Amino acid sequence: MKRILKYLHWILPAALTVGAWVFFAFGYAGHLLYIEGNQMFLWNGDYMVDTVMRVGGMSDYIARFITQFYHWPLVGGALVALLLLALQQGVQRIMRRLGGDMLWTLSFVPPIIYWVLLCDENYTLSGLVALAGAVWLAVAVSAVGKSWLRGAVTALAIPAVWLLLGGTAAVTWLMVVIVEAVAAERRRWEVFVGAAAAVAIIAVVWVAVPWQRYFESMVTGGTYFYFAEIPVQDFLKVWGATVVVTVIPLLLGRWYRPWFEAVVAVAAIVASGSLLSKHYNALDEDVMRYYYLTHYGRWDDVIARAERKTPDTQAGLICVNLALAVTDQTGARTFDFEQHGPAGLFMPYDQDVLFSGEVLYRLGFINEAQHYAYESMASIPDHQRGIYFVGRLAETNMIAGRTEVARKYLNIMKQTLFYRGWAKQLLELMEQDGAVDANPVYGSLRRMQPTENFAFVSTQLGGMLEIMLHQHPDNRPVYNYLMSYCMLLKDIDGFADHLIIPAQGLPRCYEEAFVMICRIKRLDYSTLPSNINRSTINRLEQYIRAFNMSGNNPEALKEDWGNTYWYYTNFVKF
């Protein structure tokens, strides 16, 4: 048993670190990339002062510094794992001060709780930074040898922790007081006086300074949660748990048995697995990965992801359909992926500005895409200027010819770690005559901009696409999106009105829709253009026979015909 317990001191911390790294770097990479894209850490003094000069500001600054490394999920995941390990190690140090290594495995409870909290992207890294910092400060204060000095440090350090890290100063205060009260050989009145003085200082500062903040945000201090409605009770629970686990061994006392360690270790592993599986949000992870790939135009990766598993969300399906349109695969592959109506192409303004903004940008609605990017940036709960949106605002202004505005955004991005090179490239691009027009991405988008003004109505996607196609008949992504819209809406007349049959014939989905229209309108197949594939006509007749034989049963037809437009028109409701 002793040998097992000895190895546990190495195995369990290593398991926590490696497990958390694998979870965040691989299982939650989409979350890390999304969070990183919604903030912009600037390497300048003004940004640091603006962030730090409020209660809990230092925890925010450190957390945002770490968050920028989410750009590389392998590195970002490792940093989160190390923070969880730091919290565990700090709690274990406090437990040693109180009663040796008795039930030290309970020190894994706080990091496991915070690991579970971080499964929700609205809980920021700032809270974990603050809690780990508060625990380690308690370790440092309790290590001060002379009682008068320990009391003075307590009186000054705890208010400093509150100003720098936020409400986790309460954890520091409780741990210092508990260590002092329990350790009889070092119990001195100076420390308790210092603890009381710390509370008095915080109370005076709290009352005297007009903070202009909500009470909840004053309790937590730092931006531990993205939204204004802070779940204070969650943070009080994890802070309470962090303190309580340090005193449980004292309560057990003579009832303690060494095998308790193994029991607690097994219970912690089982509980963490159960809680993480319960709180792991696979749908959000999928959506965030789709958004990342779409934002950076990695269309092959978007399609490959959908080939592995058709998106379960509207946002994911929008990304897939946009990728098909931009890569000119709409006509061939739309129904290779399960469709649920025209909602898989676009969401109205009152429902979404994030994914729809990507659609507008890639189809050439540059001014409207700029509007959506600005709204996305303005709606970030903690008022960060997200790198996704500052970059997009720079691109839209550059494409529209507003170079001075584009330079303003790019000069801001030059102060970041990972995007300064990209910002410099775009600044150099704008300095060269004709370089933007010659760029394969930006030049194409500039040429696809509307030539005449019109009011964009987000609830009338079909009409907006028709206007764009009228102004730019050669805008292939818009053409594909309009044809997809007509097919998914089951608007066969609109599809027929806009269909262009090229010399090489039609791709499969367009051809399936076309021959179905011809049959509905009772056209003689012999009169159809010679480049219409006769095998598609034969397949339609086979489908009709199979449909009649199935008794209108979609399950009987799905395996052989589920990827056809005919199956979609008969069985998909929206």
Coordinates of C-alpha atoms in Angstrom, one line a residue:
M1 CA 0.0 0.0 0.0
K2 CA 2.8 2.4 0.9
R3 CA 4.5 1.8 -2.5
I4 CA 1.2 2.5 -4.3
L5 CA 0.6 5.7 -2.3
K6 CA 4.2 6.8 -3.1
Y7 CA 3.6 6.4 -6.8
L8 CA 0.3 8.2 -6.6
H9 CA 2.1 11.3 -5.7
W10 CA 3.6 11.3 -9.2
I11 CA 0.9 9.5 -11.2
L12 CA -2.1 11.6 -10.2
P13 CA -0.7 15.0 -11.0
A14 CA 0.7 13.7 -14.2
A15 CA -2.6 12.2 -15.1
L16 CA -4.4 15.5 -14.4
T17 CA -2.0 17.4 -16.5
V18 CA -1.9 15.0 -19.5
G19 CA -5.7 14.4 -19.3
A20 CA -6.5 18.1 -19.3
W21 CA -4.0 18.8 -22.1
V22 CA -5.5 16.1 -24.3
F23 CA -9.0 17.3 -23.5
F24 CA -8.4 20.9 -24.4
A25 CA -5.9 20.5 -27.1
F26 CA -7.8 17.9 -29.1
G27 CA -11.3 17.5 -27.7
Y28 CA -11.9 21.3 -27.2
A29 CA -9.6 22.8 -29.9
G30 CA -12.6 24.5 -31.5
H31 CA -13.5 26.2 -28.3
L32 CA -9.9 27.4 -27.8
L33 CA -9.8 28.8 -31.3
Y34 CA -13.2 30.5 -31.0
I35 CA -12.2 32.1 -27.6
E36 CA -8.9 33.3 -29.0
G37 CA -10.7 34.8 -32.0
N38 CA -13.0 36.8 -29.8
Q39 CA -10.2 38.6 -28.0
M40 CA -7.2 40.6 -29.1
F41 CA -4.3 40.9 -26.7
L42 CA -2.2 43.9 -27.6
W43 CA 1.5 44.2 -26.7
N44 CA 1.4 47.8 -25.5
G45 CA 1.3 49.7 -22.3
D46 CA -2.1 51.3 -22.8
Y47 CA -3.8 47.9 -23.2
M48 CA -2.1 46.7 -20.0
V49 CA -3.0 49.7 -18.0
D50 CA -6.6 49.7 -19.2
T51 CA -7.0 46.0 -18.3
V52 CA -5.2 46.0 -14.9
M53 CA -6.6 49.3 -13.5
R54 CA -9.7 47.8 -12.0
V55 CA -10.6 45.2 -9.4
G56 CA -9.3 41.8 -10.6
G57 CA -7.6 43.4 -13.6
M58 CA -4.3 41.5 -13.2
S59 CA -6.1 38.1 -13.4
D60 CA -7.8 39.3 -16.6
Y61 CA -4.5 40.5 -18.1
I62 CA -2.7 37.2 -17.3
A63 CA -5.7 35.2 -18.6
R64 CA -5.8 37.2 -21.8
F65 CA -2.0 36.8 -22.2
I66 CA -2.4 33.0 -22.0
T67 CA -5.5 33.0 -24.2
Q68 CA -3.6 34.4 -27.2
F69 CA -1.7 31.1 -27.3
Y70 CA -5.0 29.3 -28.0
H71 CA -4.0 30.2 -31.5
W72 CA -2.1 27.0 -31.2
P73 CA -4.4 24.6 -29.4
L74 CA -1.6 22.3 -28.5
V75 CA 0.1 25.1 -26.6
G76 CA -3.1 26.7 -25.3
G77 CA -4.3 23.3 -24.0
A78 CA -0.9 22.8 -22.3
L79 CA -1.1 26.1 -20.5
V80 CA -4.7 25.4 -19.3
A81 CA -3.5 22.0 -18.0
L82 CA -0.6 23.6 -16.2
L83 CA -2.9 26.1 -14.5
L84 CA -5.1 23.3 -13.2
L85 CA -1.9 21.5 -12.0
A86 CA -0.8 24.8 -10.2
L87 CA -4.2 25.0 -8.4
Q88 CA -3.9 21.3 -7.3
Q89 CA -0.3 21.7 -6.1
G90 CA -1.2 24.9 -4.2
V91 CA -4.1 23.3 -2.4
Q92 CA -1.8 20.3 -1.6
R93 CA 0.8 22.7 -0.1
I94 CA -1.8 24.2 2.2
M95 CA -3.0 20.7 3.3
R96 CA 0.6 19.9 4.2
R97 CA 0.8 23.0 6.4
L98 CA -2.3 21.8 8.2
G99 CA -1.7 18.1 8.6
G100 CA 0.9 16.6 6.4
D101 CA -0.1 14.5 3.4
M102 CA -3.2 13.0 5.0
L103 CA -6.0 12.8 2.3
W104 CA -3.9 14.9 -0.1
T105 CA -5.8 13.4 -3.0
L106 CA -8.7 15.7 -2.1
S107 CA -6.5 18.5 -3.6
F108 CA -7.7 17.4 -7.0
V109 CA -11.3 18.4 -6.3
P110 CA -10.9 22.2 -7.0
P111 CA -9.1 21.7 -10.4
I112 CA -11.6 19.1 -11.5
I113 CA -14.5 21.5 -10.6
Y114 CA -12.8 24.3 -12.6
W115 CA -12.1 21.9 -15.5
V116 CA -15.8 21.2 -15.7
L117 CA -16.6 24.9 -15.5
L118 CA -14.3 25.6 -18.4
C119 CA -16.4 23.2 -20.6
D120 CA -18.7 26.2 -20.8
E121 CA -16.9 28.8 -23.0
N122 CA -18.6 31.6 -21.0
Y123 CA -16.4 30.8 -17.9
T124 CA -13.1 32.5 -18.6
L125 CA -9.6 31.6 -17.8
S126 CA -9.4 34.6 -15.5
G127 CA -11.2 32.8 -12.7
L128 CA -8.8 29.9 -12.7
V129 CA -5.8 32.3 -12.8
A130 CA -7.2 34.2 -9.9
L131 CA -8.0 31.1 -7.8
A132 CA -4.6 29.5 -8.4
G133 CA -2.9 32.8 -7.6
A134 CA -4.9 33.2 -4.4
V135 CA -4.0 29.7 -3.2
W136 CA -0.3 30.2 -3.9
L137 CA -0.3 33.6 -2.1
A138 CA -1.8 31.8 0.9
V139 CA 1.1 29.4 0.7
A140 CA 3.6 32.2 0.5
V141 CA 2.1 34.2 3.4
S142 CA 2.0 31.1 5.7
A143 CA 5.6 30.5 4.9
V144 CA 6.7 33.8 6.4
G145 CA 8.6 32.9 9.6
K146 CA 8.3 35.9 12.0
S147 CA 4.8 36.4 13.3
W148 CA 4.8 40.2 13.2
L149 CA 6.0 40.1 9.6
R150 CA 3.4 37.5 8.7
G151 CA 0.7 39.7 10.2
A152 CA 1.9 42.8 8.3
V153 CA 2.1 40.8 5.1
T154 CA -1.4 39.5 5.7
A155 CA -2.8 43.0 6.2
L156 CA -1.2 44.3 3.0
A157 CA -1.2 41.3 0.7
I158 CA -4.8 40.3 0.9
P159 CA -6.1 43.7 -0.2
A160 CA -3.5 43.6 -2.9
V161 CA -4.8 40.2 -4.0
W162 CA -8.4 41.6 -4.1
L163 CA -7.3 44.5 -6.3
L164 CA -5.2 42.4 -8.6
L165 CA -7.1 39.1 -8.7
G166 CA -10.6 39.9 -7.4
G167 CA -12.9 38.0 -5.1
T168 CA -10.5 35.0 -4.7
A169 CA -8.8 37.1 -2.0
A170 CA -11.5 35.5 0.3
V171 CA -9.8 32.1 -0.3
T172 CA -6.4 33.6 0.6
W173 CA -7.8 35.1 3.8
L174 CA -9.6 31.9 4.9
M175 CA -6.5 29.8 4.2
V176 CA -4.2 32.1 6.1
V177 CA -6.5 32.3 9.1
I178 CA -7.1 28.5 9.1
V179 CA -3.4 27.7 8.9
E180 CA -2.7 30.1 11.7
A181 CA -5.5 28.8 13.9
V182 CA -4.6 25.1 13.5
A183 CA -0.9 25.3 13.8
A184 CA -0.6 25.7 17.6
E185 CA 3.2 26.1 17.5
R186 CA 2.9 29.3 15.4
R187 CA -0.5 30.7 16.5
R188 CA 0.1 34.4 17.0
W189 CA -2.3 37.3 17.6
E190 CA -0.4 39.5 15.1
V191 CA -1.7 37.4 12.1
F192 CA -5.3 37.6 13.2
V193 CA -4.9 41.3 13.7
G194 CA -3.5 41.5 10.2
A195 CA -6.4 39.5 8.8
A196 CA -8.9 41.8 10.5
A197 CA -7.0 44.8 9.1
A198 CA -7.1 43.4 5.6
V199 CA -10.9 43.1 5.8
A200 CA -11.1 46.7 7.1
I201 CA -8.9 48.0 4.3
I202 CA -11.0 46.2 1.6
A203 CA -14.2 47.5 3.2
V204 CA -12.9 51.1 3.2
V205 CA -11.7 51.0 -0.4
W206 CA -15.0 49.3 -1.5
V207 CA -17.1 52.0 0.1
A208 CA -14.9 55.0 -0.6
V209 CA -14.3 54.5 -4.3
P210 CA -17.1 55.0 -6.8
W211 CA -16.6 51.8 -8.8
Q212 CA -19.6 52.1 -11.0
R213 CA -19.9 48.3 -11.3
Y214 CA -22.6 45.8 -10.5
F215 CA -22.5 44.2 -7.1
E216 CA -21.9 40.7 -8.6
S217 CA -18.9 42.0 -10.6
M218 CA -17.5 43.5 -7.5
V219 CA -17.7 40.2 -5.7
T220 CA -15.8 38.3 -8.4
G221 CA -13.7 41.3 -9.4
G222 CA -12.1 40.0 -12.6
T223 CA -14.0 38.9 -15.7
Y224 CA -14.5 35.4 -14.5
F225 CA -17.6 35.1 -16.7
Y226 CA -18.3 36.7 -20.0
F227 CA -21.8 38.1 -19.4
A228 CA -23.0 40.7 -17.0
E229 CA -25.3 38.3 -15.2
I230 CA -22.5 36.5 -13.3
P231 CA -23.4 33.2 -11.6
V232 CA -21.8 34.3 -8.3
Q233 CA -23.0 31.1 -6.6
D234 CA -20.9 28.9 -8.9
F235 CA -17.7 30.8 -7.9
L236 CA -18.7 30.8 -4.2
K237 CA -19.1 27.0 -4.5
V238 CA -15.7 26.4 -6.1
W239 CA -14.0 28.8 -3.7
G240 CA -15.7 27.1 -0.8
A241 CA -14.7 23.7 -2.0
T242 CA -11.1 24.8 -2.3
V243 CA -11.1 25.8 1.3
V244 CA -13.2 22.9 2.7
V245 CA -10.9 20.2 1.2
T246 CA -8.0 21.6 3.1
V247 CA -9.7 21.0 6.5
I248 CA -11.4 17.7 5.9
P249 CA -8.3 15.7 7.0
L250 CA -8.4 17.6 10.3
L251 CA -12.0 16.6 10.8
L252 CA -11.2 12.9 10.2
G253 CA -8.3 12.9 12.6
R254 CA -7.8 9.5 14.2
W255 CA -10.4 7.8 11.8
Y256 CA -8.0 8.3 8.9
R257 CA -6.7 5.2 7.2
P258 CA -4.0 5.2 4.4
W259 CA -6.3 3.3 2.0
F260 CA -8.6 6.4 2.0
E261 CA -6.2 7.9 -0.5
A262 CA -6.8 5.2 -3.1
V263 CA -10.5 5.4 -2.5
V264 CA -10.5 9.2 -3.0
A265 CA -8.3 8.9 -6.1
V266 CA -10.6 6.4 -7.7
A267 CA -13.6 8.5 -6.8
A268 CA -12.0 11.6 -8.2
I269 CA -11.2 9.9 -11.5
V270 CA -14.7 8.4 -11.8
A271 CA -16.4 11.7 -10.9
S272 CA -14.2 13.7 -13.3
G273 CA -15.0 11.4 -16.1
S274 CA -18.7 11.5 -15.4
L275 CA -18.9 15.2 -15.0
L276 CA -16.7 16.0 -18.1
S277 CA -18.8 13.6 -20.3
K278 CA -22.0 15.3 -19.0
H279 CA -20.7 18.9 -19.6
Y280 CA -18.8 18.3 -22.8
N281 CA -20.7 20.2 -25.5
A282 CA -20.0 18.3 -28.7
L283 CA -22.5 20.5 -30.7
D284 CA -20.8 23.7 -29.7
E285 CA -17.4 22.2 -30.4
D286 CA -18.5 21.2 -33.9
V287 CA -20.0 24.6 -34.6
M288 CA -16.9 26.4 -33.4
R289 CA -14.6 24.3 -35.6
Y290 CA -16.8 24.9 -38.6
Y291 CA -16.7 28.7 -37.9
Y292 CA -12.9 28.7 -37.6
L293 CA -12.5 26.8 -40.9
T294 CA -15.0 29.0 -42.7
H295 CA -13.6 32.3 -41.4
Y296 CA -10.2 31.4 -42.9
G297 CA -11.6 30.0 -46.1
R298 CA -10.4 26.4 -45.6
W299 CA -13.1 25.0 -47.8
D300 CA -11.6 21.6 -48.3
D301 CA -11.4 21.0 -44.6
V302 CA -15.0 22.2 -44.1
I303 CA -16.2 19.7 -46.7
A304 CA -14.0 16.9 -45.4
R305 CA -15.4 17.4 -41.9
A306 CA -18.9 17.2 -43.2
E307 CA -18.0 14.0 -45.1
R308 CA -17.1 12.4 -41.9
K309 CA -20.3 13.5 -40.2
T310 CA -23.1 15.7 -41.6
P311 CA -23.5 18.8 -39.3
D312 CA -26.2 18.5 -36.7
T313 CA -26.6 22.3 -36.5
Q314 CA -27.9 25.0 -38.7
A315 CA -24.7 27.0 -38.4
G316 CA -22.6 24.0 -39.4
L317 CA -24.8 23.3 -42.4
I318 CA -24.4 27.0 -43.5
C319 CA -20.7 26.6 -43.5
V320 CA -20.9 23.4 -45.6
N321 CA -23.3 24.9 -48.1
L322 CA -21.1 28.1 -48.4
A323 CA -18.0 25.9 -49.0
L324 CA -19.8 24.1 -51.8
A325 CA -20.9 27.4 -53.4
V326 CA -17.4 29.0 -53.2
T327 CA -15.7 25.8 -54.6
D328 CA -18.4 25.4 -57.3
Q329 CA -19.6 22.1 -56.0
T330 CA -23.2 23.1 -55.1
G331 CA -24.6 21.5 -58.3
A332 CA -22.8 18.2 -57.7
R333 CA -22.8 17.6 -54.0
T334 CA -25.5 19.6 -52.2
F335 CA -27.5 16.5 -51.3
D336 CA -24.5 14.4 -50.3
F337 CA -25.2 16.2 -47.0
E338 CA -28.5 16.0 -45.2
Q339 CA -30.4 19.2 -45.9
H340 CA -33.2 20.8 -43.9
G341 CA -34.5 23.6 -46.1
P342 CA -33.2 27.0 -47.0
A343 CA -32.4 27.7 -43.3
G344 CA -29.2 25.8 -44.1
L345 CA -28.0 28.8 -46.2
F346 CA -28.5 31.9 -44.1
M347 CA -30.0 33.1 -40.8
P348 CA -31.8 36.5 -40.5
Y349 CA -30.1 39.4 -38.8
D350 CA -32.1 39.0 -35.6
Q351 CA -30.9 35.4 -35.2
D352 CA -27.3 35.6 -36.2
V353 CA -24.6 37.9 -37.4
L354 CA -21.6 35.6 -37.0
F355 CA -22.1 32.8 -39.6
S356 CA -24.3 34.9 -41.9
G357 CA -21.6 37.5 -41.9
E358 CA -19.3 34.9 -43.4
V359 CA -21.8 34.2 -46.1
L360 CA -22.2 37.8 -47.0
Y361 CA -18.5 38.4 -47.2
R362 CA -17.8 35.4 -49.4
L363 CA -20.7 36.2 -51.8
G364 CA -19.5 39.8 -52.3
F365 CA -21.9 41.7 -50.1
I366 CA -18.9 43.6 -48.7
N367 CA -20.7 46.6 -47.0
E368 CA -23.2 44.3 -45.4
A369 CA -20.5 41.9 -44.3
Q370 CA -18.7 44.9 -42.7
H371 CA -21.9 45.8 -40.8
Y372 CA -22.2 42.2 -39.5
A373 CA -18.5 42.1 -38.5
Y374 CA -18.9 45.4 -36.5
E375 CA -22.1 44.1 -34.8
S376 CA -20.3 40.8 -34.0
M377 CA -17.4 42.8 -32.4
A378 CA -19.7 45.1 -30.5
S379 CA -21.7 42.1 -29.1
I380 CA -18.6 40.4 -27.5
P381 CA -19.8 40.3 -23.8
D382 CA -16.5 41.4 -22.2
H383 CA -16.1 44.2 -24.7
Q384 CA -12.9 42.8 -26.3
R385 CA -12.1 43.7 -29.9
G386 CA -12.1 40.2 -31.3
I387 CA -9.3 39.4 -33.8
Y388 CA -11.8 37.7 -36.1
F389 CA -13.8 40.9 -36.5
V390 CA -11.0 43.5 -36.5
G391 CA -9.3 41.5 -39.2
R392 CA -12.6 41.3 -41.2
L393 CA -13.2 45.0 -40.8
A394 CA -9.7 45.6 -42.2
E395 CA -10.4 43.3 -45.2
T396 CA -13.9 44.8 -46.0
N397 CA -12.5 48.4 -45.9
M398 CA -9.6 47.5 -48.0
I399 CA -11.8 45.7 -50.6
A400 CA -14.2 48.7 -50.7
G401 CA -11.3 51.1 -51.2
R402 CA -11.4 52.8 -47.8
T403 CA -7.7 52.3 -47.3
E404 CA -7.2 54.7 -44.4
V405 CA -9.8 53.0 -42.4
A406 CA -8.3 49.6 -43.2
R407 CA -4.9 50.9 -42.1
K408 CA -6.3 51.9 -38.8
Y409 CA -7.5 48.3 -38.1
L410 CA -4.3 46.8 -39.4
N411 CA -2.1 49.0 -37.3
I412 CA -4.0 47.8 -34.3
M413 CA -3.4 44.2 -35.4
K414 CA 0.3 44.9 -35.8
Q415 CA 0.5 45.1 -32.0
T416 CA -0.6 41.4 -31.6
L417 CA 1.8 38.4 -31.4
F418 CA 0.3 36.1 -34.0
Y419 CA -1.3 38.5 -36.5
R420 CA 1.3 41.2 -37.0
G421 CA 2.8 39.5 -40.0
W422 CA -0.5 39.2 -41.7
A423 CA -1.3 42.9 -40.9
K424 CA 2.0 43.9 -42.4
Q425 CA 1.4 41.9 -45.6
L426 CA -2.0 43.7 -46.1
L427 CA -0.5 47.1 -45.4
E428 CA 2.2 46.4 -48.0
L429 CA -0.4 45.1 -50.4
M430 CA -2.3 48.4 -50.2
E431 CA 0.9 50.4 -50.9
Q432 CA 1.4 48.7 -54.3
D433 CA -0.7 50.0 -57.2
G434 CA -3.1 47.4 -58.5
A435 CA -2.0 44.7 -56.0
V436 CA -5.4 44.4 -54.3
D437 CA -7.1 44.0 -57.7
A438 CA -4.6 41.3 -58.7
N439 CA -5.0 39.4 -55.4
P440 CA -7.0 36.2 -56.2
V441 CA -9.2 36.6 -53.1
Y442 CA -9.5 40.3 -52.4
G443 CA -9.5 41.2 -56.1
S444 CA -12.3 38.8 -56.8
L445 CA -14.3 40.1 -53.9
R446 CA -13.8 43.7 -55.0
R447 CA -15.1 42.9 -58.5
M448 CA -18.1 41.1 -57.0
Q449 CA -19.3 44.1 -55.0
P450 CA -22.7 45.5 -55.9
T451 CA -22.5 48.2 -58.6
E452 CA -25.7 49.8 -57.5
N453 CA -27.0 50.5 -54.0
F454 CA -29.9 48.5 -52.6
A455 CA -31.4 47.9 -49.2
F456 CA -30.3 44.5 -47.9
V457 CA -33.2 42.6 -46.2
S458 CA -31.9 39.6 -44.3
T459 CA -35.3 37.8 -44.4
Q460 CA -35.4 37.9 -48.2
L461 CA -32.3 36.0 -49.2
G462 CA -33.6 34.9 -52.6
G463 CA -34.4 38.5 -53.7
M464 CA -30.9 39.7 -52.5
L465 CA -29.2 37.0 -54.5
E466 CA -31.2 37.8 -57.6
I467 CA -30.2 41.5 -57.3
M468 CA -26.5 40.5 -57.0
L469 CA -26.7 38.0 -59.8
H470 CA -28.3 40.6 -62.0
Q471 CA -25.5 43.1 -61.3
H472 CA -22.8 40.4 -61.7
P473 CA -23.9 37.5 -63.9
D474 CA -20.4 36.0 -63.6
N475 CA -20.5 35.8 -59.8
R476 CA -20.4 32.0 -59.6
P477 CA -20.7 31.7 -55.7
V478 CA -23.9 33.8 -55.8
Y479 CA -25.3 31.8 -58.7
N480 CA -24.6 28.6 -56.8
Y481 CA -26.2 30.0 -53.7
L482 CA -29.3 31.2 -55.6
M483 CA -29.7 27.8 -57.2
S484 CA -29.2 26.1 -53.9
Y485 CA -31.8 28.4 -52.4
C486 CA -34.4 27.5 -55.1
M487 CA -33.7 23.8 -54.7
L488 CA -33.9 23.8 -50.9
L489 CA -37.1 26.0 -51.0
K490 CA -38.5 23.5 -53.6
D491 CA -39.1 26.5 -55.9
I492 CA -38.8 24.7 -59.2
D493 CA -40.0 27.7 -61.2
G494 CA -37.3 29.9 -59.7
F495 CA -34.8 27.2 -60.3
A496 CA -35.8 26.9 -64.0
D497 CA -35.8 30.6 -64.5
H498 CA -32.2 31.0 -63.4
L499 CA -30.8 27.7 -64.7
I500 CA -27.9 27.9 -67.2
I501 CA -27.0 24.7 -69.1
P502 CA -23.3 24.8 -70.0
A503 CA -21.9 23.0 -73.0
Q504 CA -20.4 20.3 -70.8
G505 CA -23.8 19.5 -69.2
L506 CA -25.2 20.0 -65.7
P507 CA -23.8 18.7 -62.4
R508 CA -25.7 15.9 -60.8
C509 CA -28.0 17.8 -58.4
Y510 CA -28.9 20.5 -60.9
E511 CA -29.6 17.8 -63.5
E512 CA -31.8 15.9 -61.1
A513 CA -33.8 19.0 -60.5
F514 CA -34.0 19.8 -64.2
V515 CA -35.3 16.4 -65.4
M516 CA -37.8 16.4 -62.5
I517 CA -39.2 19.7 -63.7
C518 CA -39.3 18.4 -67.3
R519 CA -41.4 15.4 -66.1
I520 CA -43.7 17.6 -64.0
K521 CA -44.3 19.8 -67.0
R522 CA -44.7 16.7 -69.2
L523 CA -42.0 17.7 -71.6
D524 CA -40.9 15.2 -74.2
Y525 CA -37.5 13.9 -73.1
S526 CA -36.4 13.7 -76.8
T527 CA -36.6 17.5 -77.0
L528 CA -34.1 18.1 -74.2
P529 CA -30.6 19.3 -75.0
S530 CA -28.2 16.6 -76.0
N531 CA -25.9 17.3 -73.1
I532 CA -28.5 16.2 -70.6
N533 CA -27.4 12.8 -69.4
R534 CA -30.0 10.2 -70.3
S535 CA -28.9 8.0 -67.4
T536 CA -30.3 10.7 -65.1
I537 CA -33.7 10.4 -66.8
N538 CA -33.6 6.6 -66.4
R539 CA -32.7 7.1 -62.7
L540 CA -35.7 9.3 -62.2
E541 CA -38.0 6.7 -63.6
Q542 CA -36.4 4.1 -61.4
Y543 CA -36.9 6.4 -58.4
I544 CA -40.6 6.9 -59.3
R545 CA -41.1 3.1 -59.4
A546 CA -39.3 2.6 -56.1
F547 CA -41.3 5.4 -54.6
N548 CA -44.6 3.8 -55.6
M549 CA -43.5 0.4 -54.4
S550 CA -42.4 1.8 -51.0
G551 CA -45.8 3.1 -50.1
N552 CA -44.4 6.6 -49.6
N553 CA -41.9 5.2 -47.0
P554 CA -38.8 7.4 -46.6
E555 CA -36.8 4.8 -44.7
A556 CA -37.3 2.2 -47.5
L557 CA -35.8 4.7 -50.0
K558 CA -33.1 6.5 -48.0
E559 CA -30.2 4.1 -48.5
D560 CA -30.4 4.1 -52.3
W561 CA -32.0 7.6 -53.0
G562 CA -31.3 9.7 -49.9
N563 CA -28.7 11.8 -51.7
T564 CA -30.9 12.8 -54.5
Y565 CA -33.0 16.0 -55.0
W566 CA -36.0 13.8 -55.7
Y567 CA -35.9 12.2 -52.2
Y568 CA -35.4 15.7 -50.7
T569 CA -38.5 17.1 -52.5
N570 CA -40.7 14.2 -51.4
F571 CA -39.7 13.7 -47.8
V572 CA -37.8 16.7 -46.2
K573 CA -40.2 19.0 -44.4
F574 CA -39.2 22.5 -43.1

